[in-house]
């Protein structure tokens, strides 16, 4: 009797034609668990050793195994106990597959068609920007995008009022009818009961970096942001107060923002790091020196941002740290302090100058393009909470 080597047995089994009438398919859906490699996950899914090795071998050079992370999904399709198809998914646009092709397995990255569209998003705020996005049929991520664009003029926790309206001409990256993410905001408008009307337009002057400008060409950018957090509420203001742990009246030389541990903290302006480390009562702290005698400090942090170092430069909107609960703290929050010429001042009532306006040589071109974008911004009425998607035109009869 002739003994057939195990690998030849597997090859013969893989090469055997499928009998559609008798073959039973088995589908296994799994996730990568913490501290689990892909190979371990395949073994735990009861895939035979030889087939695990075949999948891993097929993916070499196609998938970077170091980027496998907990929560990634994969699917195994088996027929007669033999793997027919393996699908690995990290996101809506990041998928890999291994399929059986005769006697071998072939790995590849799936091609996902992504379409870039430019659409108008219209929101009316009832309670929050988040709720307004949902009411208009948009992904809540649009709120983060708008908060970024208007960061110099609007604190989207303190400054918003019921009935405020926002519009944005924005890039959408769409796959299979689903918005994967928002891209650049080409133009945006905000009509607020407290902040008034703000309109900004994205423009690239020659070979310089694109930036946002107002309709007359003045910069939308200011030297300081209104807040070191995109979304947070003030839990304790500037001035005298009864200290929550020391229980006596003490000056509160800054502003406390309620923020969960790990919330990204922005540098409110360009500057140089002058302090980085644990300061005792202040916990983990970062201080940054800016121009014109200003210095900002960020306290009670959980950790520091990537690349932030003592004496290093940081730029406005750079994530320099993450909020926490370190030091003398009664709960997760960010303490933000501002000094001017060595004396503490209230960060909430400062008026900062705008950056340099658009160079005159680019102004005529900008005005033409801004006018065109403005007409698109004003092309439809704003969706209300009871209306449909903000990207759909509203009936003329609904307009006031």
mmCIF file of C-alpha atoms in Angstrom:
data_model
loop_
_atom_site.group_PDB
_atom_site.id
_atom_site.type_symbol
_atom_site.label_atom_id
_atom_site.label_comp_id
_atom_site.label_asym_id
_atom_site.label_seq_id
_atom_site.Cartn_x
_atom_site.Cartn_y
_atom_site.Cartn_z
ATOM 1 C CA UNK A 1 0.000 0.000 0.000
ATOM 2 C CA UNK A 2 1.345 3.452 -1.022
ATOM 3 C CA UNK A 3 1.426 6.089 1.730
ATOM 4 C CA UNK A 4 0.483 9.610 0.509
ATOM 5 C CA UNK A 5 2.250 12.472 2.357
ATOM 6 C CA UNK A 6 -0.114 14.744 4.355
ATOM 7 C CA UNK A 7 0.623 17.829 2.205
ATOM 8 C CA UNK A 8 -0.289 15.912 -0.939
ATOM 9 C CA UNK A 9 -3.521 14.869 0.708
ATOM 10 C CA UNK A 10 -4.325 18.525 1.417
ATOM 11 C CA UNK A 11 -3.426 19.523 -2.153
ATOM 12 C CA UNK A 12 -5.674 16.807 -3.552
ATOM 13 C CA UNK A 13 -8.498 17.912 -1.277
ATOM 14 C CA UNK A 14 -8.112 21.561 -2.301
ATOM 15 C CA UNK A 15 -8.041 20.638 -5.981
ATOM 16 C CA UNK A 16 -11.170 18.451 -5.805
ATOM 17 C CA UNK A 17 -14.188 20.022 -7.558
ATOM 18 C CA UNK A 18 -17.047 21.143 -5.359
ATOM 19 C CA UNK A 19 -20.268 19.208 -5.631
ATOM 20 C CA UNK A 20 -22.775 22.013 -5.166
ATOM 21 C CA UNK A 21 -25.582 19.650 -4.344
ATOM 22 C CA UNK A 22 -23.815 17.940 -1.449
ATOM 23 C CA UNK A 23 -21.264 20.447 -0.064
ATOM 24 C CA UNK A 24 -22.275 22.252 3.128
ATOM 25 C CA UNK A 25 -20.806 25.666 3.808
ATOM 26 C CA UNK A 26 -19.818 26.855 7.259
ATOM 27 C CA UNK A 27 -19.319 30.558 8.018
ATOM 28 C CA UNK A 28 -17.433 31.785 11.076
ATOM 29 C CA UNK A 29 -17.410 35.483 12.021
ATOM 30 C CA UNK A 30 -14.776 36.515 14.550
ATOM 31 C CA UNK A 31 -12.906 39.530 15.959
ATOM 32 C CA UNK A 32 -9.286 40.005 16.954
ATOM 33 C CA UNK A 33 -9.120 40.020 20.752
ATOM 34 C CA UNK A 34 -6.685 42.073 22.888
ATOM 35 C CA UNK A 35 -3.111 40.727 22.765
ATOM 36 C CA UNK A 36 -4.103 38.235 20.067
ATOM 37 C CA UNK A 37 -2.273 37.811 16.766
ATOM 38 C CA UNK A 38 -4.060 36.930 13.547
ATOM 39 C CA UNK A 39 -2.506 33.474 13.566
ATOM 40 C CA UNK A 40 -3.697 32.889 17.129
ATOM 41 C CA UNK A 41 -7.183 34.073 16.194
ATOM 42 C CA UNK A 42 -7.298 31.629 13.285
ATOM 43 C CA UNK A 43 -6.179 28.764 15.533
ATOM 44 C CA UNK A 44 -8.818 29.760 18.111
ATOM 45 C CA UNK A 45 -11.414 29.620 15.324
ATOM 46 C CA UNK A 46 -10.494 25.923 14.938
ATOM 47 C CA UNK A 47 -8.855 26.346 11.538
ATOM 48 C CA UNK A 48 -6.389 23.477 10.893
ATOM 49 C CA UNK A 49 -2.703 24.307 11.265
ATOM 50 C CA UNK A 50 -1.902 23.804 7.572
ATOM 51 C CA UNK A 51 -4.673 26.190 6.520
ATOM 52 C CA UNK A 52 -3.590 28.789 9.091
ATOM 53 C CA UNK A 53 -0.104 28.676 7.603
ATOM 54 C CA UNK A 54 -1.573 28.947 4.100
ATOM 55 C CA UNK A 55 -3.586 32.089 5.013
ATOM 56 C CA UNK A 56 -0.633 33.774 6.714
ATOM 57 C CA UNK A 57 1.632 32.942 3.778
ATOM 58 C CA UNK A 58 -0.905 34.321 1.263
ATOM 59 C CA UNK A 59 -1.114 37.622 3.143
ATOM 60 C CA UNK A 60 2.634 38.175 3.439
ATOM 61 C CA UNK A 61 3.569 41.285 1.471
ATOM 62 C CA UNK A 62 -0.110 42.203 1.171
ATOM 63 C CA UNK A 63 -1.059 42.905 4.781
ATOM 64 C CA UNK A 64 1.173 44.383 7.496
ATOM 65 C CA UNK A 65 0.521 42.026 10.433
ATOM 66 C CA UNK A 66 1.889 44.650 12.853
ATOM 67 C CA UNK A 67 -1.192 46.763 12.090
ATOM 68 C CA UNK A 68 -3.621 44.077 13.185
ATOM 69 C CA UNK A 69 -5.527 45.446 16.168
ATOM 70 C CA UNK A 70 -8.224 44.376 18.627
ATOM 71 C CA UNK A 71 -11.700 44.714 17.186
ATOM 72 C CA UNK A 72 -10.699 43.943 13.590
ATOM 73 C CA UNK A 73 -13.276 41.612 12.045
ATOM 74 C CA UNK A 74 -12.659 38.519 9.950
ATOM 75 C CA UNK A 75 -14.810 35.871 8.325
ATOM 76 C CA UNK A 76 -14.018 32.279 7.388
ATOM 77 C CA UNK A 77 -16.051 30.418 4.771
ATOM 78 C CA UNK A 78 -15.400 26.655 4.773
ATOM 79 C CA UNK A 79 -16.761 23.904 2.579
ATOM 80 C CA UNK A 80 -16.332 20.300 3.645
ATOM 81 C CA UNK A 81 -14.096 21.498 6.485
ATOM 82 C CA UNK A 82 -11.682 23.193 4.090
ATOM 83 C CA UNK A 83 -11.228 26.973 3.896
ATOM 84 C CA UNK A 84 -12.692 28.481 0.737
ATOM 85 C CA UNK A 85 -12.532 32.183 1.571
ATOM 86 C CA UNK A 86 -11.053 34.460 4.257
ATOM 87 C CA UNK A 87 -12.080 38.116 4.615
ATOM 88 C CA UNK A 88 -10.375 40.592 6.997
ATOM 89 C CA UNK A 89 -11.895 44.050 7.669
ATOM 90 C CA UNK A 90 -10.468 47.013 9.567
ATOM 91 C CA UNK A 91 -12.749 49.726 8.212
ATOM 92 C CA UNK A 92 -15.173 50.446 5.408
ATOM 93 C CA UNK A 93 -12.240 51.005 3.043
ATOM 94 C CA UNK A 94 -9.614 48.653 4.474
ATOM 95 C CA UNK A 95 -10.366 45.021 3.642
ATOM 96 C CA UNK A 96 -8.164 42.073 2.697
ATOM 97 C CA UNK A 97 -9.118 38.648 1.426
ATOM 98 C CA UNK A 98 -7.649 35.217 0.812
ATOM 99 C CA UNK A 99 -9.400 32.917 -1.662
ATOM 100 C CA UNK A 100 -8.754 29.364 -2.718
ATOM 101 C CA UNK A 101 -7.467 29.056 -6.270
ATOM 102 C CA UNK A 102 -7.002 25.416 -7.179
ATOM 103 C CA UNK A 103 -4.162 24.059 -5.071
ATOM 104 C CA UNK A 104 -3.119 27.353 -3.544
ATOM 105 C CA UNK A 105 -4.435 30.332 -1.628
ATOM 106 C CA UNK A 106 -4.142 33.863 -3.038
ATOM 107 C CA UNK A 107 -4.185 36.984 -0.868
ATOM 108 C CA UNK A 108 -5.119 40.522 -1.969
ATOM 109 C CA UNK A 109 -6.358 43.873 -0.692
ATOM 110 C CA UNK A 110 -9.902 44.519 -1.804
ATOM 111 C CA UNK A 111 -10.451 47.554 -4.001
ATOM 112 C CA UNK A 112 -13.162 49.731 -2.460
ATOM 113 C CA UNK A 113 -14.594 52.409 -4.692
ATOM 114 C CA UNK A 114 -14.682 55.764 -2.918
ATOM 115 C CA UNK A 115 -16.314 58.789 -4.500
ATOM 116 C CA UNK A 116 -15.517 62.361 -3.488
ATOM 117 C CA UNK A 117 -18.480 64.714 -3.601
ATOM 118 C CA UNK A 118 -18.882 68.360 -2.684
ATOM 119 C CA UNK A 119 -22.213 68.894 -0.951
ATOM 120 C CA UNK A 120 -23.962 71.510 1.114
ATOM 121 C CA UNK A 121 -24.692 70.585 4.727
ATOM 122 C CA UNK A 122 -27.284 72.678 6.551
ATOM 123 C CA UNK A 123 -28.025 72.493 10.267
ATOM 124 C CA UNK A 124 -30.261 74.222 12.764
ATOM 125 C CA UNK A 125 -29.238 73.916 16.403
ATOM 126 C CA UNK A 126 -31.864 72.984 18.959
ATOM 127 C CA UNK A 127 -29.755 71.499 21.763
ATOM 128 C CA UNK A 128 -26.284 70.817 20.372
ATOM 129 C CA UNK A 129 -24.305 70.578 17.152
ATOM 130 C CA UNK A 130 -24.274 66.792 17.574
ATOM 131 C CA UNK A 131 -28.076 66.568 17.737
ATOM 132 C CA UNK A 132 -28.421 69.050 14.865
ATOM 133 C CA UNK A 133 -26.251 66.817 12.669
ATOM 134 C CA UNK A 134 -28.382 63.760 13.436
ATOM 135 C CA UNK A 135 -31.586 65.707 12.807
ATOM 136 C CA UNK A 136 -30.301 66.754 9.380
ATOM 137 C CA UNK A 137 -29.333 63.186 8.465
ATOM 138 C CA UNK A 138 -25.613 63.870 8.711
ATOM 139 C CA UNK A 139 -22.826 62.003 10.462
ATOM 140 C CA UNK A 140 -22.060 63.686 13.826
ATOM 141 C CA UNK A 141 -18.468 64.023 12.599
ATOM 142 C CA UNK A 142 -19.563 67.154 10.747
ATOM 143 C CA UNK A 143 -19.705 68.859 14.149
ATOM 144 C CA UNK A 144 -15.993 68.245 14.678
ATOM 145 C CA UNK A 145 -15.276 69.624 11.202
ATOM 146 C CA UNK A 146 -17.237 72.824 11.852
ATOM 147 C CA UNK A 147 -15.696 73.260 15.305
ATOM 148 C CA UNK A 148 -12.289 73.148 13.642
ATOM 149 C CA UNK A 149 -13.191 75.752 11.002
ATOM 150 C CA UNK A 150 -14.703 78.229 13.495
ATOM 151 C CA UNK A 151 -12.280 77.517 16.355
ATOM 152 C CA UNK A 152 -11.038 81.144 16.418
ATOM 153 C CA UNK A 153 -14.490 82.694 16.821
ATOM 154 C CA UNK A 154 -16.897 80.166 18.322
ATOM 155 C CA UNK A 155 -16.752 77.956 21.396
ATOM 156 C CA UNK A 156 -19.356 75.371 20.417
ATOM 157 C CA UNK A 157 -20.251 74.648 24.019
ATOM 158 C CA UNK A 158 -20.497 78.162 25.443
ATOM 159 C CA UNK A 159 -21.485 80.263 22.419
ATOM 160 C CA UNK A 160 -24.250 78.260 20.737
ATOM 161 C CA UNK A 161 -27.923 79.160 21.214
ATOM 162 C CA UNK A 162 -31.166 77.464 20.226
ATOM 163 C CA UNK A 163 -32.072 78.485 16.694
ATOM 164 C CA UNK A 164 -28.479 79.097 15.547
ATOM 165 C CA UNK A 165 -27.902 77.980 11.962
ATOM 166 C CA UNK A 166 -24.819 76.551 10.306
ATOM 167 C CA UNK A 167 -24.045 75.768 6.668
ATOM 168 C CA UNK A 168 -20.974 74.230 5.108
ATOM 169 C CA UNK A 169 -19.909 73.410 1.575
ATOM 170 C CA UNK A 170 -17.869 70.321 2.361
ATOM 171 C CA UNK A 171 -16.145 67.384 0.690
ATOM 172 C CA UNK A 172 -17.724 64.014 1.410
ATOM 173 C CA UNK A 173 -15.987 60.706 0.761
ATOM 174 C CA UNK A 174 -18.709 58.185 -0.002
ATOM 175 C CA UNK A 175 -18.681 54.424 -0.571
ATOM 176 C CA UNK A 176 -21.802 52.400 -1.372
ATOM 177 C CA UNK A 177 -23.963 55.373 -0.451
ATOM 178 C CA UNK A 178 -22.376 55.753 2.990
ATOM 179 C CA UNK A 179 -20.337 58.766 4.104
ATOM 180 C CA UNK A 180 -16.950 57.447 5.211
ATOM 181 C CA UNK A 181 -15.583 60.799 6.291
ATOM 182 C CA UNK A 182 -15.711 64.528 5.663
ATOM 183 C CA UNK A 183 -12.866 66.231 3.844
ATOM 184 C CA UNK A 184 -12.059 69.908 3.468
ATOM 185 C CA UNK A 185 -14.641 72.583 4.185
ATOM 186 C CA UNK A 186 -14.605 74.885 1.162
ATOM 187 C CA UNK A 187 -16.879 77.496 2.725
ATOM 188 C CA UNK A 188 -18.952 77.784 5.888
ATOM 189 C CA UNK A 189 -21.411 80.158 7.496
ATOM 190 C CA UNK A 190 -22.734 80.426 11.040
ATOM 191 C CA UNK A 191 -25.636 82.612 12.164
ATOM 192 C CA UNK A 192 -25.675 82.792 15.960
ATOM 193 C CA UNK A 193 -27.785 84.614 18.488
ATOM 194 C CA UNK A 194 -24.670 85.373 20.550
ATOM 195 C CA UNK A 195 -21.776 85.425 18.069
ATOM 196 C CA UNK A 196 -23.600 86.981 15.111
ATOM 197 C CA UNK A 197 -22.886 85.957 11.518
ATOM 198 C CA UNK A 198 -19.564 84.349 10.612
ATOM 199 C CA UNK A 199 -18.608 83.384 7.050
ATOM 200 C CA UNK A 200 -15.302 81.819 6.033
ATOM 201 C CA UNK A 201 -13.835 80.625 2.727
ATOM 202 C CA UNK A 202 -10.953 78.260 2.081
ATOM 203 C CA UNK A 203 -8.348 79.700 -0.273
ATOM 204 C CA UNK A 204 -4.768 78.906 -1.269
ATOM 205 C CA UNK A 205 -2.710 82.027 -2.063
ATOM 206 C CA UNK A 206 -0.238 80.866 -4.693
ATOM 207 C CA UNK A 207 2.156 78.241 -3.324
ATOM 208 C CA UNK A 208 1.327 78.979 0.329
ATOM 209 C CA UNK A 209 -0.706 76.673 2.557
ATOM 210 C CA UNK A 210 -4.515 76.890 2.155
ATOM 211 C CA UNK A 211 -6.203 78.920 4.892
ATOM 212 C CA UNK A 212 -9.550 80.424 5.802
ATOM 213 C CA UNK A 213 -10.464 84.023 5.084
ATOM 214 C CA UNK A 214 -13.517 86.196 5.556
ATOM 215 C CA UNK A 215 -15.427 87.616 2.591
ATOM 216 C CA UNK A 216 -13.297 90.762 2.407
ATOM 217 C CA UNK A 217 -9.994 88.855 2.482
ATOM 218 C CA UNK A 218 -9.200 89.377 6.163
ATOM 219 C CA UNK A 219 -7.937 86.268 7.911
ATOM 220 C CA UNK A 220 -10.395 84.031 9.737
ATOM 221 C CA UNK A 221 -7.477 82.900 11.874
ATOM 222 C CA UNK A 222 -6.665 84.627 15.161
ATOM 223 C CA UNK A 223 -3.485 84.450 17.169
ATOM 224 C CA UNK A 224 -5.332 82.434 19.874
ATOM 225 C CA UNK A 225 -8.165 79.899 19.769
ATOM 226 C CA UNK A 226 -11.251 80.508 21.903
ATOM 227 C CA UNK A 227 -10.826 77.180 23.714
ATOM 228 C CA UNK A 228 -8.150 74.485 24.146
ATOM 229 C CA UNK A 229 -10.842 71.827 23.569
ATOM 230 C CA UNK A 230 -13.196 71.378 20.623
ATOM 231 C CA UNK A 231 -16.164 70.533 22.850
ATOM 232 C CA UNK A 232 -16.177 71.078 26.616
ATOM 233 C CA UNK A 233 -18.149 73.020 29.210
ATOM 234 C CA UNK A 234 -16.745 75.386 31.804
ATOM 235 C CA UNK A 235 -17.178 73.879 35.260
ATOM 236 C CA UNK A 236 -15.321 76.584 37.193
ATOM 237 C CA UNK A 237 -14.540 80.097 36.030
ATOM 238 C CA UNK A 238 -11.749 82.560 36.712
ATOM 239 C CA UNK A 239 -11.586 84.369 40.097
ATOM 240 C CA UNK A 240 -12.143 83.696 43.808
ATOM 241 C CA UNK A 241 -13.910 80.510 44.878
ATOM 242 C CA UNK A 242 -14.069 78.002 47.722
ATOM 243 C CA UNK A 243 -11.506 75.387 46.745
ATOM 244 C CA UNK A 244 -13.256 71.987 46.364
ATOM 245 C CA UNK A 245 -10.566 70.041 48.271
ATOM 246 C CA UNK A 246 -8.870 72.654 50.499
ATOM 247 C CA UNK A 247 -12.259 74.098 51.605
ATOM 248 C CA UNK A 248 -11.195 77.743 51.850
ATOM 249 C CA UNK A 249 -11.500 80.748 49.571
ATOM 250 C CA UNK A 250 -8.679 80.754 47.052
ATOM 251 C CA UNK A 251 -8.067 82.493 43.755
ATOM 252 C CA UNK A 252 -8.803 80.262 40.790
ATOM 253 C CA UNK A 253 -6.224 81.466 38.301
ATOM 254 C CA UNK A 254 -7.705 79.808 35.264
ATOM 255 C CA UNK A 255 -10.727 78.028 33.836
ATOM 256 C CA UNK A 256 -11.788 74.433 34.399
ATOM 257 C CA UNK A 257 -13.319 72.489 31.529
ATOM 258 C CA UNK A 258 -15.250 69.289 32.132
ATOM 259 C CA UNK A 259 -13.643 66.675 29.892
ATOM 260 C CA UNK A 260 -13.339 62.912 30.028
ATOM 261 C CA UNK A 261 -9.931 61.344 30.497
ATOM 262 C CA UNK A 262 -8.126 61.191 27.159
ATOM 263 C CA UNK A 263 -9.832 64.179 25.497
ATOM 264 C CA UNK A 264 -7.348 65.808 23.053
ATOM 265 C CA UNK A 265 -6.035 69.208 24.212
ATOM 266 C CA UNK A 266 -5.046 71.814 21.605
ATOM 267 C CA UNK A 267 -2.290 74.379 21.857
ATOM 268 C CA UNK A 268 -4.316 77.597 21.558
ATOM 269 C CA UNK A 269 -1.440 79.369 19.788
ATOM 270 C CA UNK A 270 2.037 78.822 18.356
ATOM 271 C CA UNK A 271 4.763 78.795 20.960
ATOM 272 C CA UNK A 272 7.602 77.094 22.851
ATOM 273 C CA UNK A 273 7.152 74.524 25.637
ATOM 274 C CA UNK A 274 8.470 75.987 28.905
ATOM 275 C CA UNK A 275 7.220 73.330 31.339
ATOM 276 C CA UNK A 276 6.559 69.630 30.877
ATOM 277 C CA UNK A 277 6.099 67.300 33.829
ATOM 278 C CA UNK A 278 4.290 66.643 37.070
ATOM 279 C CA UNK A 279 3.847 69.770 39.197
ATOM 280 C CA UNK A 280 2.315 68.184 42.279
ATOM 281 C CA UNK A 281 -1.090 69.780 42.840
ATOM 282 C CA UNK A 282 -1.364 70.543 39.115
ATOM 283 C CA UNK A 283 -0.570 66.977 38.130
ATOM 284 C CA UNK A 284 0.877 66.442 34.688
ATOM 285 C CA UNK A 285 1.336 69.910 33.195
ATOM 286 C CA UNK A 286 2.354 71.565 29.937
ATOM 287 C CA UNK A 287 3.113 75.306 29.715
ATOM 288 C CA UNK A 288 3.730 77.144 26.450
ATOM 289 C CA UNK A 289 5.273 80.601 25.917
ATOM 290 C CA UNK A 290 3.750 82.668 23.111
ATOM 291 C CA UNK A 291 4.467 86.072 21.572
ATOM 292 C CA UNK A 292 3.530 89.411 23.153
ATOM 293 C CA UNK A 293 4.151 88.222 26.725
ATOM 294 C CA UNK A 294 1.496 85.456 26.745
ATOM 295 C CA UNK A 295 1.920 82.057 28.383
ATOM 296 C CA UNK A 296 -0.633 79.229 28.628
ATOM 297 C CA UNK A 297 -0.663 76.247 30.986
ATOM 298 C CA UNK A 298 -2.653 73.002 30.778
ATOM 299 C CA UNK A 299 -3.000 70.998 34.019
ATOM 300 C CA UNK A 300 -4.227 67.604 35.369
ATOM 301 C CA UNK A 301 -3.301 65.849 32.107
ATOM 302 C CA UNK A 302 -3.356 62.098 31.623
ATOM 303 C CA UNK A 303 -0.515 62.086 29.081
ATOM 304 C CA UNK A 304 1.390 64.295 26.659
ATOM 305 C CA UNK A 305 1.021 64.590 22.910
ATOM 306 C CA UNK A 306 3.342 62.873 20.461
ATOM 307 C CA UNK A 307 6.554 64.816 19.862
ATOM 308 C CA UNK A 308 5.906 67.383 22.620
ATOM 309 C CA UNK A 309 9.166 68.037 24.494
ATOM 310 C CA UNK A 310 10.702 70.620 26.785
ATOM 311 C CA UNK A 311 11.963 73.577 24.756
ATOM 312 C CA UNK A 312 10.284 72.314 21.590
ATOM 313 C CA UNK A 313 8.002 74.318 19.319
ATOM 314 C CA UNK A 314 4.279 73.624 19.091
ATOM 315 C CA UNK A 315 1.767 75.031 16.628
ATOM 316 C CA UNK A 316 -1.786 76.251 17.015
ATOM 317 C CA UNK A 317 -4.295 73.356 16.955
ATOM 318 C CA UNK A 318 -1.543 70.812 17.616
ATOM 319 C CA UNK A 319 -2.636 68.142 20.123
ATOM 320 C CA UNK A 320 -0.122 68.721 22.910
ATOM 321 C CA UNK A 321 -1.752 66.557 25.596
ATOM 322 C CA UNK A 322 -4.823 64.649 26.744
ATOM 323 C CA UNK A 323 -7.056 65.637 29.650
ATOM 324 C CA UNK A 324 -6.936 63.622 32.845
ATOM 325 C CA UNK A 325 -7.381 63.537 36.602
ATOM 326 C CA UNK A 326 -3.836 63.855 37.955
ATOM 327 C CA UNK A 327 -2.661 65.990 40.875
ATOM 328 C CA UNK A 328 -5.071 67.692 43.303
ATOM 329 C CA UNK A 329 -8.214 67.016 41.284
ATOM 330 C CA UNK A 330 -11.753 66.059 42.260
ATOM 331 C CA UNK A 331 -12.597 64.545 38.887
ATOM 332 C CA UNK A 332 -11.542 64.366 35.236
ATOM 333 C CA UNK A 333 -11.113 67.866 33.802
ATOM 334 C CA UNK A 334 -8.686 70.305 32.201
ATOM 335 C CA UNK A 335 -7.453 73.379 34.073
ATOM 336 C CA UNK A 336 -6.445 76.024 31.546
ATOM 337 C CA UNK A 337 -4.528 79.110 32.663
ATOM 338 C CA UNK A 338 -3.414 82.202 30.753
ATOM 339 C CA UNK A 339 -0.724 84.667 31.802
ATOM 340 C CA UNK A 340 0.080 88.020 30.252
ATOM 341 C CA UNK A 341 3.404 89.580 31.260
ATOM 342 C CA UNK A 342 3.582 87.194 34.218
ATOM 343 C CA UNK A 343 0.103 87.913 35.663
ATOM 344 C CA UNK A 344 -2.877 85.575 35.397
ATOM 345 C CA UNK A 345 -5.760 86.897 33.277
ATOM 346 C CA UNK A 346 -9.201 85.519 32.462
ATOM 347 C CA UNK A 347 -8.961 83.427 29.263
ATOM 348 C CA UNK A 348 -12.668 83.881 28.547
ATOM 349 C CA UNK A 349 -12.741 87.665 28.103
ATOM 350 C CA UNK A 350 -9.623 88.241 25.996
ATOM 351 C CA UNK A 351 -9.827 89.790 22.537
ATOM 352 C CA UNK A 352 -7.114 88.530 20.221
ATOM 353 C CA UNK A 353 -6.024 90.095 16.914
ATOM 354 C CA UNK A 354 -6.461 88.282 13.626
ATOM 355 C CA UNK A 355 -3.570 86.990 11.572
ATOM 356 C CA UNK A 356 -2.328 88.882 8.513
ATOM 357 C CA UNK A 357 -4.925 89.454 5.760
ATOM 358 C CA UNK A 358 -4.692 87.989 2.297
ATOM 359 C CA UNK A 359 -1.874 89.607 0.250
ATOM 360 C CA UNK A 360 -3.283 92.257 -2.107
ATOM 361 C CA UNK A 361 -1.924 90.443 -5.156
ATOM 362 C CA UNK A 362 -4.298 87.530 -4.483
ATOM 363 C CA UNK A 363 -7.323 89.566 -3.415
ATOM 364 C CA UNK A 364 -9.063 89.908 -6.854
ATOM 365 C CA UNK A 365 -8.881 86.143 -7.486
ATOM 366 C CA UNK A 366 -10.088 85.398 -3.961
ATOM 367 C CA UNK A 367 -13.074 87.766 -4.222
ATOM 368 C CA UNK A 368 -14.272 86.065 -7.422
ATOM 369 C CA UNK A 369 -13.980 82.575 -5.936
ATOM 370 C CA UNK A 370 -15.489 83.597 -2.584
ATOM 371 C CA UNK A 371 -18.504 85.102 -4.377
ATOM 372 C CA UNK A 372 -19.096 81.838 -6.223
ATOM 373 C CA UNK A 373 -18.805 79.799 -3.003
ATOM 374 C CA UNK A 374 -21.099 82.237 -1.183
ATOM 375 C CA UNK A 375 -23.814 81.740 -3.802
ATOM 376 C CA UNK A 376 -23.610 77.977 -3.235
ATOM 377 C CA UNK A 377 -23.791 78.457 0.536
ATOM 378 C CA UNK A 378 -26.982 80.467 0.119
ATOM 379 C CA UNK A 379 -28.564 78.163 -2.459
ATOM 380 C CA UNK A 380 -30.933 76.342 -0.081
ATOM 381 C CA UNK A 381 -32.715 77.090 3.149
ATOM 382 C CA UNK A 382 -31.516 75.561 6.402
ATOM 383 C CA UNK A 383 -32.922 72.203 7.486
ATOM 384 C CA UNK A 384 -34.805 72.169 10.747
ATOM 385 C CA UNK A 385 -34.964 69.320 13.227
ATOM 386 C CA UNK A 386 -38.214 68.131 11.640
ATOM 387 C CA UNK A 387 -36.874 68.514 8.082
ATOM 388 C CA UNK A 388 -34.927 66.035 6.013
ATOM 389 C CA UNK A 389 -31.260 65.797 5.148
ATOM 390 C CA UNK A 390 -29.451 69.099 4.959
ATOM 391 C CA UNK A 391 -28.106 68.150 1.526
ATOM 392 C CA UNK A 392 -31.607 68.105 0.006
ATOM 393 C CA UNK A 393 -33.240 71.324 -1.234
ATOM 394 C CA UNK A 394 -36.089 72.539 0.921
ATOM 395 C CA UNK A 395 -39.463 73.417 -0.605
ATOM 396 C CA UNK A 396 -39.862 77.109 -1.394
ATOM 397 C CA UNK A 397 -43.088 77.194 0.620
ATOM 398 C CA UNK A 398 -41.152 76.237 3.740
ATOM 399 C CA UNK A 399 -38.953 79.309 3.579
ATOM 400 C CA UNK A 400 -39.962 82.182 5.856
#
